[in-house]
Coordinates of C-alpha atoms in Angstrom, one line a residue:
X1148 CA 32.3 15.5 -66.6
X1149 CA 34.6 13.0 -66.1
X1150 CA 34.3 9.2 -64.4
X1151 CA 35.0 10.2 -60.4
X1152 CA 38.2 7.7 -60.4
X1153 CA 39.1 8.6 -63.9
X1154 CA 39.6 12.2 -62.7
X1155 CA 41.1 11.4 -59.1
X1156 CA 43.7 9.2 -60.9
X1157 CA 44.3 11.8 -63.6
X1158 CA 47.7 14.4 -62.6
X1159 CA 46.4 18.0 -62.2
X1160 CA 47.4 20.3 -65.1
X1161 CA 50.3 22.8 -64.8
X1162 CA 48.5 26.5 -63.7
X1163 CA 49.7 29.7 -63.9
X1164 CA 47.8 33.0 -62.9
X1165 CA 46.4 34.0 -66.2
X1166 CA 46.6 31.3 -68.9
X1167 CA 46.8 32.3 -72.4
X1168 CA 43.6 30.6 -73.7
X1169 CA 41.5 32.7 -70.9
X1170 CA 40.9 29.9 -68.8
X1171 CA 41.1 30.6 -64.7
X1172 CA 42.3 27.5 -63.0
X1173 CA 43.6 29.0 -60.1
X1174 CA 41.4 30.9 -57.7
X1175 CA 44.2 33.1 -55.7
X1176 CA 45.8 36.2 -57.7
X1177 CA 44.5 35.9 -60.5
X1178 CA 43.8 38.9 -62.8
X1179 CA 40.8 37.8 -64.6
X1180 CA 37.7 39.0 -63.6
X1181 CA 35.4 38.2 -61.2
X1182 CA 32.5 36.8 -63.0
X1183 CA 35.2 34.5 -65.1
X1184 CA 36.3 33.6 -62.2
X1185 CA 32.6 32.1 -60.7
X1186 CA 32.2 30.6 -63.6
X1187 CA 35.2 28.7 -63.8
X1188 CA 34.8 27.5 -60.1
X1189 CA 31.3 26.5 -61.4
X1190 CA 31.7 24.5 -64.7
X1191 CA 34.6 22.5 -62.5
X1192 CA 37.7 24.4 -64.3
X1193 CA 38.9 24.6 -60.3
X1194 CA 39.0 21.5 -58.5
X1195 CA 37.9 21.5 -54.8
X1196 CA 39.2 19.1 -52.0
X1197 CA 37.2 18.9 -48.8
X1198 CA 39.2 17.3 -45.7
X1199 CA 37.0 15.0 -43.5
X1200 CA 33.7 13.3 -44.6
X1201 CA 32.1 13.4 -41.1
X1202 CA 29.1 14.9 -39.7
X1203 CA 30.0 18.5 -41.2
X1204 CA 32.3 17.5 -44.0
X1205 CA 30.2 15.1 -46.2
X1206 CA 27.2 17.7 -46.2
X1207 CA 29.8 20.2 -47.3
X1208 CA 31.5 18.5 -50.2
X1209 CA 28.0 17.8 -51.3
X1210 CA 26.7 21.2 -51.9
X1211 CA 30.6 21.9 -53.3
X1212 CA 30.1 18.9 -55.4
X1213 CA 26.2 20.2 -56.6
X1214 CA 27.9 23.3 -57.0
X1215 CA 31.4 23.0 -58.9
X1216 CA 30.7 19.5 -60.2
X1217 CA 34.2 18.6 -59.4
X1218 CA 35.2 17.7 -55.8
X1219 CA 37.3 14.9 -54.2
X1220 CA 36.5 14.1 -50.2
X1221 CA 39.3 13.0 -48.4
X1222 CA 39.0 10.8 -45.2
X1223 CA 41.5 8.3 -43.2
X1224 CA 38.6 5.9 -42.9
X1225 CA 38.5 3.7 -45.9
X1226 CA 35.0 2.7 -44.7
X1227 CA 33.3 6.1 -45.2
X1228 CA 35.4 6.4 -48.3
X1229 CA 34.3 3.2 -49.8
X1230 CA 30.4 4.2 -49.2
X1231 CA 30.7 6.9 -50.5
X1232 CA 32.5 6.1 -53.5
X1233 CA 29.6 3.4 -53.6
X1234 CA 27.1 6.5 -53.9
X1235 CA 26.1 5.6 -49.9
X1236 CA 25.8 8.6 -47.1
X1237 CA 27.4 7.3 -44.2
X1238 CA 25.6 10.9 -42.1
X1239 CA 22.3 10.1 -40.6
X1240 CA 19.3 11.8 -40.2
X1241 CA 20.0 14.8 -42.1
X1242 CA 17.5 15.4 -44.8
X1243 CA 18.7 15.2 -48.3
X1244 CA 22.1 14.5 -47.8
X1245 CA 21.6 10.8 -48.9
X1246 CA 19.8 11.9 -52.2
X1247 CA 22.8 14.6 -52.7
X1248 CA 25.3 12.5 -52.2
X1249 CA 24.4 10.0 -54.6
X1250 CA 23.4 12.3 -57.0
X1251 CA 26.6 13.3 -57.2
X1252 CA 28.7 10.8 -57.1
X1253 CA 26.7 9.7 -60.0
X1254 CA 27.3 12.8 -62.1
X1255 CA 30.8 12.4 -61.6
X1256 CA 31.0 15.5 -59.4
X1257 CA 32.1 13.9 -56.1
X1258 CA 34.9 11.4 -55.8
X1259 CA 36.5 10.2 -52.4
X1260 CA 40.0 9.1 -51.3
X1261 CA 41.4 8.1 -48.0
X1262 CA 44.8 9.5 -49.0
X1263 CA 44.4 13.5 -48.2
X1264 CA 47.7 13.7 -50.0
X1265 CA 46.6 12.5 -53.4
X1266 CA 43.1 15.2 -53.3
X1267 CA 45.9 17.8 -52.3
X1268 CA 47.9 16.9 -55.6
X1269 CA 44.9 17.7 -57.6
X1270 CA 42.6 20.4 -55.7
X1271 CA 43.0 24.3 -56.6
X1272 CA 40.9 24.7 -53.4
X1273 CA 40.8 22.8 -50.0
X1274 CA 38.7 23.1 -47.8
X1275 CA 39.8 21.7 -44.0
X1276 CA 36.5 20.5 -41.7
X1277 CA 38.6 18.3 -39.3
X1278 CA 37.4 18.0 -35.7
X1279 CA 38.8 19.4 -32.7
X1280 CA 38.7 17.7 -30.1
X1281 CA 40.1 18.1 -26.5
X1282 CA 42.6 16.5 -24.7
X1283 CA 42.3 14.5 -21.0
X1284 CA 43.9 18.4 -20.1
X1285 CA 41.0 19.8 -21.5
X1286 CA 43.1 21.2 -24.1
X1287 CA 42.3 21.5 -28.0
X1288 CA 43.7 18.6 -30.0
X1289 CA 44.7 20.0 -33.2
X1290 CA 46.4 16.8 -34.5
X1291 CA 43.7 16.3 -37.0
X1292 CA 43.9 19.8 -38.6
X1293 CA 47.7 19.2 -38.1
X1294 CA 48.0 16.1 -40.1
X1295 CA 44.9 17.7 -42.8
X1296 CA 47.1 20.8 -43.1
X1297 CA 50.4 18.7 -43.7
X1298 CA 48.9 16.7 -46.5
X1299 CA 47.8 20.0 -48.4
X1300 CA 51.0 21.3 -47.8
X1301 CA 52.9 18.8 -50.0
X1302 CA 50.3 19.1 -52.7
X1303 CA 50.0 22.9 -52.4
X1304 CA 50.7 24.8 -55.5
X1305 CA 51.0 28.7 -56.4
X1306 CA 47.3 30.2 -57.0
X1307 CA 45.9 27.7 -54.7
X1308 CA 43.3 28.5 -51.8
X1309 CA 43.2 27.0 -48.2
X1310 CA 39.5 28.0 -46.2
X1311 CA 39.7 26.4 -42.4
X1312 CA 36.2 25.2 -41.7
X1313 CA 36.5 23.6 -38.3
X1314 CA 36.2 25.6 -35.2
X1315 CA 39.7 26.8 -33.6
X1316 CA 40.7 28.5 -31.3
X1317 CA 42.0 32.0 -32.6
X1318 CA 45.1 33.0 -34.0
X1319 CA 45.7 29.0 -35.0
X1320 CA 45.0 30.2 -38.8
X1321 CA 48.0 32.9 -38.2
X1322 CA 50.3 31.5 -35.7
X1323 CA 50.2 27.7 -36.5
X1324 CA 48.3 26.8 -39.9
X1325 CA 49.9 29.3 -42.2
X1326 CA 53.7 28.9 -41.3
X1327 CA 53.1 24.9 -41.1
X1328 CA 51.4 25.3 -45.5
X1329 CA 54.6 27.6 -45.7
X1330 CA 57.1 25.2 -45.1
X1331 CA 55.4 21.9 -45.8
X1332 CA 55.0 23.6 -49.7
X1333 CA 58.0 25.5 -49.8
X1334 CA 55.8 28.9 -51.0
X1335 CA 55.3 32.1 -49.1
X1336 CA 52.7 33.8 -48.2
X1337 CA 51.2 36.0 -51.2
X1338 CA 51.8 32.9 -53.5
X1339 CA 48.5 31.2 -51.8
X1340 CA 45.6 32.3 -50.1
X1341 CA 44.2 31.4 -46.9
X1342 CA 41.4 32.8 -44.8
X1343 CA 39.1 30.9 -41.9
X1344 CA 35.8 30.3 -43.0
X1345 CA 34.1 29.0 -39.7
X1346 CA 31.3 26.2 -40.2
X1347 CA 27.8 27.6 -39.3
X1348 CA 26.2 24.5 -39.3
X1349 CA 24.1 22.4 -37.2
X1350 CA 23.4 18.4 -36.9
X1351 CA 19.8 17.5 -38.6
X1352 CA 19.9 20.4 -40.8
X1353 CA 23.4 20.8 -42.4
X1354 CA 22.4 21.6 -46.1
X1355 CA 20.0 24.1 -45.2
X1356 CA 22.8 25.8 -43.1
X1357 CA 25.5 25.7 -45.5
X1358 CA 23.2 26.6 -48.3
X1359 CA 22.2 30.0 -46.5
X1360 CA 20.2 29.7 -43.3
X1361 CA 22.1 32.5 -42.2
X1362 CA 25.2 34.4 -43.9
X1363 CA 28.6 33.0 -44.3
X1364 CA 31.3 34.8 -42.4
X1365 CA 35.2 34.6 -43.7
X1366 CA 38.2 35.9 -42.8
X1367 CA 41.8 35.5 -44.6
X1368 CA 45.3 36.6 -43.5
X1369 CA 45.5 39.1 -46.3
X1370 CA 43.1 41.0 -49.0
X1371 CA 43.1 38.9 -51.6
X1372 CA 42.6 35.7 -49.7
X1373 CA 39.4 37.2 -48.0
X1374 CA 38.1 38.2 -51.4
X1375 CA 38.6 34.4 -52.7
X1376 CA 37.0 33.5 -50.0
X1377 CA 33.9 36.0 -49.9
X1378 CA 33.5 35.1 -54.1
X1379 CA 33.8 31.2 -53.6
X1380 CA 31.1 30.9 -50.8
X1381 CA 29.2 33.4 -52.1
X1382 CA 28.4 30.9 -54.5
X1383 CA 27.4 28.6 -52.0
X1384 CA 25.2 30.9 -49.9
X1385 CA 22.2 32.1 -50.6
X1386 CA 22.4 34.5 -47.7
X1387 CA 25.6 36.0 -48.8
X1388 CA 28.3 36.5 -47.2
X1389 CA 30.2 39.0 -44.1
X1390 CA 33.9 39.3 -44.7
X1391 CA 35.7 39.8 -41.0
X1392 CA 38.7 42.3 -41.0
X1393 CA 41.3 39.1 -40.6
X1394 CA 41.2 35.2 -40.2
X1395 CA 41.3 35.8 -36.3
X1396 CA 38.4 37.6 -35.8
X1397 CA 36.4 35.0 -38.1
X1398 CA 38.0 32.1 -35.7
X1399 CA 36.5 34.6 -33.3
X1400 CA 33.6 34.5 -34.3
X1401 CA 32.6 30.9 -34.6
X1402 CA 33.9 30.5 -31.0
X1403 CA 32.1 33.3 -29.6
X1404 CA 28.8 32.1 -30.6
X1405 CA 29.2 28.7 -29.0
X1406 CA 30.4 31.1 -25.6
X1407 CA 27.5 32.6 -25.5
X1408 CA 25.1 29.6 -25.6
X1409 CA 27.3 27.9 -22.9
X1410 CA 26.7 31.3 -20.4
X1411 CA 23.7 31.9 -21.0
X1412 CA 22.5 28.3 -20.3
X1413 CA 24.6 28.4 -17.2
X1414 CA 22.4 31.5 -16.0
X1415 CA 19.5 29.3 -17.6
X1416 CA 20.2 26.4 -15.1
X1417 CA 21.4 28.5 -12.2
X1418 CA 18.1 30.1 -11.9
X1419 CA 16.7 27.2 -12.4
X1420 CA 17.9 25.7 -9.5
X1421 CA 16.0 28.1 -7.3
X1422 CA 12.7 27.3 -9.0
X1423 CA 12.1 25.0 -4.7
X1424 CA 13.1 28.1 -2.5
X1425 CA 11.4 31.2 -4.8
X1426 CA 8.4 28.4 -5.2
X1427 CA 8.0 29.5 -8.9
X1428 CA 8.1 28.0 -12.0
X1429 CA 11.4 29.5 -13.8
X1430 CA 11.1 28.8 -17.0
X1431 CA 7.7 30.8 -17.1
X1432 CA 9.6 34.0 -15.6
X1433 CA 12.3 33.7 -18.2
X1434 CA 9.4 33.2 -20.8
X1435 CA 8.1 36.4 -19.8
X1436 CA 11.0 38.0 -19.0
X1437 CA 12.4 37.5 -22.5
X1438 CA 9.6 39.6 -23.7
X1439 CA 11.8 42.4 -23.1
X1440 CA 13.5 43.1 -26.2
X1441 CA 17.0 43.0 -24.4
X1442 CA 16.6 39.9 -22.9
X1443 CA 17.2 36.2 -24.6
X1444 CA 17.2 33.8 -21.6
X1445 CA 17.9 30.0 -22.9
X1446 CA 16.4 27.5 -21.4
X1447 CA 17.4 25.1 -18.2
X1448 CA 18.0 21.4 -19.1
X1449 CA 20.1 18.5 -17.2
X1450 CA 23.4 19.8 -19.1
X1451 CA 25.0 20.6 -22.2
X1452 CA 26.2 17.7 -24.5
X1453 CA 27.4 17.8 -28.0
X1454 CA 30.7 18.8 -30.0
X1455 CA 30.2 22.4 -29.7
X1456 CA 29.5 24.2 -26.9
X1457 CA 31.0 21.9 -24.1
X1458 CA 34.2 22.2 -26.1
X1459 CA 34.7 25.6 -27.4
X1460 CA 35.5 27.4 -23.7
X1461 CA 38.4 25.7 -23.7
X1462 CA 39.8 26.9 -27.3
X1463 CA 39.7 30.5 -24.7
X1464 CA 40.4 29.4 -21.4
X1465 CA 43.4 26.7 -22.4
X1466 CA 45.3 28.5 -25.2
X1467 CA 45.9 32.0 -23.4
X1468 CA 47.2 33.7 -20.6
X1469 CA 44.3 36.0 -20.3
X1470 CA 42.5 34.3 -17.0
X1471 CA 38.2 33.8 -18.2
X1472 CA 36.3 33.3 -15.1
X1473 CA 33.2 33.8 -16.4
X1474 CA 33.5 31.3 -19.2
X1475 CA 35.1 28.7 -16.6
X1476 CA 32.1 29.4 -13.9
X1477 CA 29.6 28.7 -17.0
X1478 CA 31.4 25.2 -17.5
X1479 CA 31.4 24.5 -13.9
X1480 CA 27.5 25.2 -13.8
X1481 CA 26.9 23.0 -17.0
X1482 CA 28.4 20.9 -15.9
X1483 CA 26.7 20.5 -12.5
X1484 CA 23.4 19.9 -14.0
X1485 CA 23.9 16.2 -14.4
X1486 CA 24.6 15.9 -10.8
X1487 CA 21.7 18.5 -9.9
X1488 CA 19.4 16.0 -12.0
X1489 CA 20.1 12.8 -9.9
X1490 CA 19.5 14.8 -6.6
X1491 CA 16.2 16.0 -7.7
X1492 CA 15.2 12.1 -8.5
X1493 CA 17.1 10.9 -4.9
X1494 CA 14.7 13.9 -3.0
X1495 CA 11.1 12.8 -5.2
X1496 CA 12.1 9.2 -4.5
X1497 CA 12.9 9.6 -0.4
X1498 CA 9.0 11.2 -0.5
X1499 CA 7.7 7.8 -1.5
X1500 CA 10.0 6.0 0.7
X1501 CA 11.9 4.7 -1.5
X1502 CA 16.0 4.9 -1.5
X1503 CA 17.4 5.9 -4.5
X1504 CA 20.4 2.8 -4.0
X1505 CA 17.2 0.5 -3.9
X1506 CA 15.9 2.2 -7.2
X1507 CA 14.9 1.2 -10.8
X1508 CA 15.4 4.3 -12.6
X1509 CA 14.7 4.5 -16.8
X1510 CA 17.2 7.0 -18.9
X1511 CA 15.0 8.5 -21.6
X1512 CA 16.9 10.2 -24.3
X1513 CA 21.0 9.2 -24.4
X1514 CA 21.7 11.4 -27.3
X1515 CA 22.6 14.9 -26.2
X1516 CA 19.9 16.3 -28.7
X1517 CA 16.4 15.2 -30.2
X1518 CA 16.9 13.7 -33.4
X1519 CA 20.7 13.5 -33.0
X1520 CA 22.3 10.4 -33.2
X1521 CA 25.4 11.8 -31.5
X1522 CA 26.8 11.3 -27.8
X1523 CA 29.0 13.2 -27.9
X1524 CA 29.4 15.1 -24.0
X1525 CA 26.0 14.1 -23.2
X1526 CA 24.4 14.9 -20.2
X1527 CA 23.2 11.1 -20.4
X1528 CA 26.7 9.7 -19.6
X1529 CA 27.3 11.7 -16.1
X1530 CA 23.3 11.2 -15.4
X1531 CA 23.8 7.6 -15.8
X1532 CA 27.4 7.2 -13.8
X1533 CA 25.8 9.3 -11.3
X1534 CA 22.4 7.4 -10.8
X1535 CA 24.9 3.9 -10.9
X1536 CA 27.2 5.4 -8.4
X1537 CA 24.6 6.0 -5.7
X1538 CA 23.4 2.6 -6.2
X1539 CA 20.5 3.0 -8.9
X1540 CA 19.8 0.0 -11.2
X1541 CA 19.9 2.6 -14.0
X1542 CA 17.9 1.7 -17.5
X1543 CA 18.1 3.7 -20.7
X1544 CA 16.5 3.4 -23.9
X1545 CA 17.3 5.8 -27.3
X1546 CA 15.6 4.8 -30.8
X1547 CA 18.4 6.3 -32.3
X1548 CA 21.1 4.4 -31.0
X1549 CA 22.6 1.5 -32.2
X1550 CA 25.6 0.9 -30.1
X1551 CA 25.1 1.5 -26.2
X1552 CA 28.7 0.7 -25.2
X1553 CA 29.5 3.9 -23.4
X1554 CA 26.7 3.6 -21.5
X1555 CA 26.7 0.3 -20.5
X1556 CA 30.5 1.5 -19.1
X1557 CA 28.4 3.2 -16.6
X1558 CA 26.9 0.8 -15.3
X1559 CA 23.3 1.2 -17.7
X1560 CA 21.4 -2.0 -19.2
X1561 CA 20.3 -0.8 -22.5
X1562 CA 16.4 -1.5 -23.5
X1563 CA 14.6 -1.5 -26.8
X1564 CA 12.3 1.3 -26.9
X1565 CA 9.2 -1.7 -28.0
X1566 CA 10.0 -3.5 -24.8
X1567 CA 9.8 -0.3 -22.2
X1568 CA 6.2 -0.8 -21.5
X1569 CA 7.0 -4.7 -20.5
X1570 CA 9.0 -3.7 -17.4
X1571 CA 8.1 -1.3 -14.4
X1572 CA 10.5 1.3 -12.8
X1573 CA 10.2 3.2 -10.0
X1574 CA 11.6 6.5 -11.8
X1575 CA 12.1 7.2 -15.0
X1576 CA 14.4 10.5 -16.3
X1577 CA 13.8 12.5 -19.2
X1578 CA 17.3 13.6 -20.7
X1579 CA 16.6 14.0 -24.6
X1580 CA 12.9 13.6 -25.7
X1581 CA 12.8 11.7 -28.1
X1582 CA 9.4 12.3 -30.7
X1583 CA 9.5 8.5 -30.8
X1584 CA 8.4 8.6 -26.5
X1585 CA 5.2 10.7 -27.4
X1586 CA 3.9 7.0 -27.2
X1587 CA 5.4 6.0 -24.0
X1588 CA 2.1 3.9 -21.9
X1589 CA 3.0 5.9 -18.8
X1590 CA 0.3 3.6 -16.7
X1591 CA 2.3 0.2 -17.3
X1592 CA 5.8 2.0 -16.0
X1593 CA 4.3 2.2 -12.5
X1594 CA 5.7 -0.2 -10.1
X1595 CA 2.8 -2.4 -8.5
X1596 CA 4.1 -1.0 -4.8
X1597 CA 3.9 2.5 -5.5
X1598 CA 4.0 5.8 -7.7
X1599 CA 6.1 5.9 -10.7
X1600 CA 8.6 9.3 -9.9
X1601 CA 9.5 11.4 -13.0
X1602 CA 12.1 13.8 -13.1
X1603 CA 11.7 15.9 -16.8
X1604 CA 14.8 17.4 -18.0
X1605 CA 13.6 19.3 -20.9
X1606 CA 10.0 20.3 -20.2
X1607 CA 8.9 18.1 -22.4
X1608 CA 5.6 16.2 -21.1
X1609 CA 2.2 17.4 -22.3
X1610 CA -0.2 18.6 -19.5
X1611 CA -1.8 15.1 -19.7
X1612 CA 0.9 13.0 -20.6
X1613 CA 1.3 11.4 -17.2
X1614 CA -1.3 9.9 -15.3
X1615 CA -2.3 11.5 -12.3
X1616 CA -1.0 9.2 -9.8
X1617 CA 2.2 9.8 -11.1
X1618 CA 5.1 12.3 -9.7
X1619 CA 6.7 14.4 -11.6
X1620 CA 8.8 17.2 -11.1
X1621 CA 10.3 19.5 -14.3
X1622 CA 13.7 21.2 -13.4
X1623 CA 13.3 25.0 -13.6
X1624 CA 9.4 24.7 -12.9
X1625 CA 9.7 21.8 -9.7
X1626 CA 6.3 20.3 -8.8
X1627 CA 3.3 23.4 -9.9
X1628 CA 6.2 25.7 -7.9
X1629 CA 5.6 24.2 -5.3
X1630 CA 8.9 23.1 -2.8
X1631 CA 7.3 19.6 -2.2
X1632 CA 9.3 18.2 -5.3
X1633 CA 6.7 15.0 -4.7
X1634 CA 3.5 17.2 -4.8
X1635 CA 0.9 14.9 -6.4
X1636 CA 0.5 15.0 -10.0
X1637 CA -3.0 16.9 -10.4
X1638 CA -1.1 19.9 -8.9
X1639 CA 2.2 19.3 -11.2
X1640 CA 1.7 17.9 -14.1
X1641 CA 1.4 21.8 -15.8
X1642 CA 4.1 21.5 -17.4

C-alpha cells in the first residue's frame, strides 16, 4: 500500500463496470460476482472517502481504513486533519480508537484532507457522517450534509456509491440528497448507487458499535444500491446486516429509536415527579414493574442532553405537516426536568432555612453523560442558568472538561475537582456522576452553619455515601418516600 499523501495526490484511474483484466473498481452495477467484489473492497482495489472526522466519523473511517486499507477522511478543520495525518486521534475517551487510528495511518490505509472535493475525486465509495444540527427554529440544519453532498457531487463518477450515515429526517435521502448528486455530477439515477445507512453508534464505545454490537440496517433508493450497501457493511459488521425496503424507512429507523428513548423518559420523569404526593420511591415501582415482560420503563434523571435524542423530534415534528403531539409533549417534559431539579433543591433548602438566592450550590457532572466529554443539550446548562437566575452562587466541577465557557455564560464559577473538598456549600447537585466523584469527602462540603442539602439526579449515591447529617433527596425516590423532601438522612439516604 501506498504512502497516504502519495495516494491522495495520485488522480483516480478511469473505471468502467467490468474491466477487462477482472479487476472490480467500481462497487455499483457491476456484473462480477459477489465474492470478487468483497475482495476488491478489501485489498483497497475501491477507494473509500468518509465525510467528517468528528465524534462518529473518525471511529468510522478507522474500521473502513482497518478494513479496506485504503480510505481518505475529509474534514473542513485543518486542525483534526493535520492530527490525524500526524497519526493523532483527536476523539476522546473511546477505547482503541487512538491505537486504530495510528495504526493506520501508518500502514498507509488512512489519509486525511480538508478539501471534501479532492477525497470525492478519488473515492469509489463515500460515506457522509455530517452532523445535524438544529436551527434557533428548532429546525434541522442540513447545511453540512448540503455542502458534504455537493463536494461528492463534483467528484462523483458512474459505478460510484453514496451511504448517508448521519441521522436525517426521512425522505431527505429521496427528496433532497439524490436530485442535489444528480445535478451536481451530471449522472442519473441507475448510473450510481445510493442508500441511507443510519449510524448505530454511541459515544465511549464507537468501534464496538460499528464493528457489530448490534446489526447494521441500510436502505437505498433502488435494488442494487441496497445490495451494495448490505455487501459493503457486511464487511464491517460482525452482526450482519437488515436491509429496509427503501432509504426512507432506514432514515426511519434511526429516528425512531432516538423517539422512543425521548418518550419513554418523559413517562420516566413524569412519574417521577409524583414520587412526594404517592410517597413512594418511583424508580423501585418501575424496577418492578419492568419485570413484566411488556414493560421497559427508562429511568427519571434531571433531563436529556446530548446530540441525539434532544434533537431527533424535531427531524418529525419540524419537517411535516402531520401534527406529533406526543413527541412534542415528550420534549416539553424533558425538557422541564432541569427546572423540576432546582425546585426540588429551593424546597430541601427552605427546610433548613436557608433561601435558595442566599445559596452556594455545587454542579456535579456538566457533561450530559458519564464518561462523555460532550455538552452538547445538557441538562447542566438549564440547571445552572436556572440555579443563577433565582439567585444561587452556582459552582460546577467535571474532570472531563477542559473548557467551561458555556457554563461560566450562566453565571457558574468552574472548580477543579482536587480543590472541591477545600470549599463548603450549602447544596450540592448531582447532574452526571462522574466515576471520578466516588471519592468526593462528603463531611468537608458541609457548611459550618448547617446541613449540606443534596439533590441526586441520577440515583447515583451508595447507601453510605453521605453522612448522616446530610440531606438528600433522589428525584423519582424523594427522601425514603417520604413527602418531607428534608427528611433526615438515616431515613433517606436508601438510595
Amino acid at each position: 500500500m501506498t504512502d497516504p499523501e502519495s495516494r491522495l495526490d495520485e488522480q483516480r484511474p478511469d473505471r468502467t463496470d467490468s474491466p477487462s483484466d477482472g479487476t472490480v473498481d467500481s462497487p455499483y452495477g457491476t456484473t462480477a460476482p459477489a465474492d470478487r467484489q468483497r475482495a476488491a473492497l478489501t485489498d483497497g482495489s475501491i477507494p473509500v472517502a468518509v465525510y467528517g472526522l468528528g465524534k462518529m466519523g473518525l471511529p468510522l473511517a478507522a474500521v473502513f481504513a482497518d478494513v479496506t486499507g485504503n480510505v481518505v477522511g475529509a474534514d473542513v478543520d485543518p486542525a483534526v486533519v493535520d492530527s490525524i495525518e500526524d497519526g493523532d486521534c483527536h476523539v476522546k475517551r473511546e477505547p482503541g480508537l487512538a491505537e486504530l487510528v495510528r495504526e493506520t495511518v501508518d500502514e498507509g490505509a488512512l489519509a486525511a484532507t480538508p478539501e471534501p472535493s479532492k477525497a470525492a475525486n478519488r473515492a469509489a465509495i463515500h460515506v457522509v457522517v455530517v452532523p445535524t444540527p438544529l436551527t434557533d427554529e428548532r429546525e434541522p440544519d442540513l447545511a453540512a450534509l448540503d455542502a458534504a453532498v455537493e463536494a461528492i457531487g463534483s467528484g462523483l463518477s458512474p459505478g460510484d456509491a453514496v451511504f448517508v450515515e448521519c441521522t436525517v429526517p426521512p425522505r431527505t435521502t429521496t427528496d433532497r440528497i439524490l436530485p442535489a448528486l444528480e445535478g451536481e455530477s451530471g449522472l442519473s439515477r441507475g448510473e450510481f448507487g445510493l442508500a441511507c445507512c443510519p449510524e448505530r453508534t454511541s459515544s465511549g464505545r464507537a468501534l464496538e458499535d460499528i464493528r457489530g454490537a448490534y446489526p447494521k440496517v441500510v436502505g437505498g433508493v433502488d435494488d442494487e444500491s441496497t445490495r451494495v450497501a448490505e455487501l459493503v457493511y457486511g464487511e464491517l459488521n460482525d452482526q450482519g446486516v437488515i436491509p429496509a425496503a427503501d432509504a426512507t424507512t432506514a432514515e426511519a429507523v434511526k429516528v425512531f429509536e432516538g423517539l422512543y428513548r425521548d418518550v419513554n423518559i418523559a413517562l420516566a420523569n413524569e412519574l417521577a415527579t409524583f414520587t412526594d404526593e404517592f410517597g413512594i420511591d418511583v424508580r423501585e415501582a418501575i424496577d418492578l414493574a419492568n419485570t413484566q415482560p411488556y414493560c421497559d420503563i427508562h429511568d427519571p434523571g434531571p433531563g436529556v442532553g446530548g446530540h441525539c435524542i434532544p434533537y431527533y423530534p424535531y427531524f418529525v415534528i419540524e419537517p411535516f405537516e402531520t401534527d406529533a403531539p406526543l413527541l412534542r409533549t415528550a420534549r416539553a417534559v424533558n425538557d422541564s426536568m432541569p427546572a423540576y431539579t432546582v425546585d426540588r433543591l429551593e424546597a430541601a433548602l427552605s427546610e433548613t432555612g436557608t433561601a435558595l438566592g442566599d445559596a452556594s450550590v455545587l454542579v456535579l457532572g456538566l457533561t450530559y453523560r458519564p464518561g462523555v466529554e460532550e455538552i452538547r443539550a445538557s441538562p447542566a446548562l438549564a440547571i445552572t442558568e436556572k440555579l443563577d437566575e433565582r439567585g444561587a452562587a452556582v459552582y460546577g466541577v467535571d474532570p472531563l472538561l477542559e473548557s467551561f465557557d458555556e457554563f461560566e455564560r450562566r453565571g457558574l464559577t468552574s472548580i477543579p475537582l482536587g480543590a472541591v473538598d477545600d470549599q463548603e456549600f450549602d447544596a450540592a447537585v448531582i447532574v452526571t456522576p462522574h466515576e471520578e466523584f466516588e471519592a468526593l469527602d462528603w463531611d468537608a462540603l458541609e457548611p459550618d452553619d448547617g446541613k449540606l442539602v443534596v439533590v441526586d439526579g441520577r440515583d447515583a449515591l451508595a447507601d453510605d455515601a453521605v453522612p448522616d447529617a446530610h440531606r438528600v433527596y433522589t428525584i423519582g425516590t424523594g427522601s425514603d418516600g417520604a413527602t418531607d423532601s428534608t427528611v433526615e438522612a438515616e431515613e433517606g439516604t436508601d438510595v
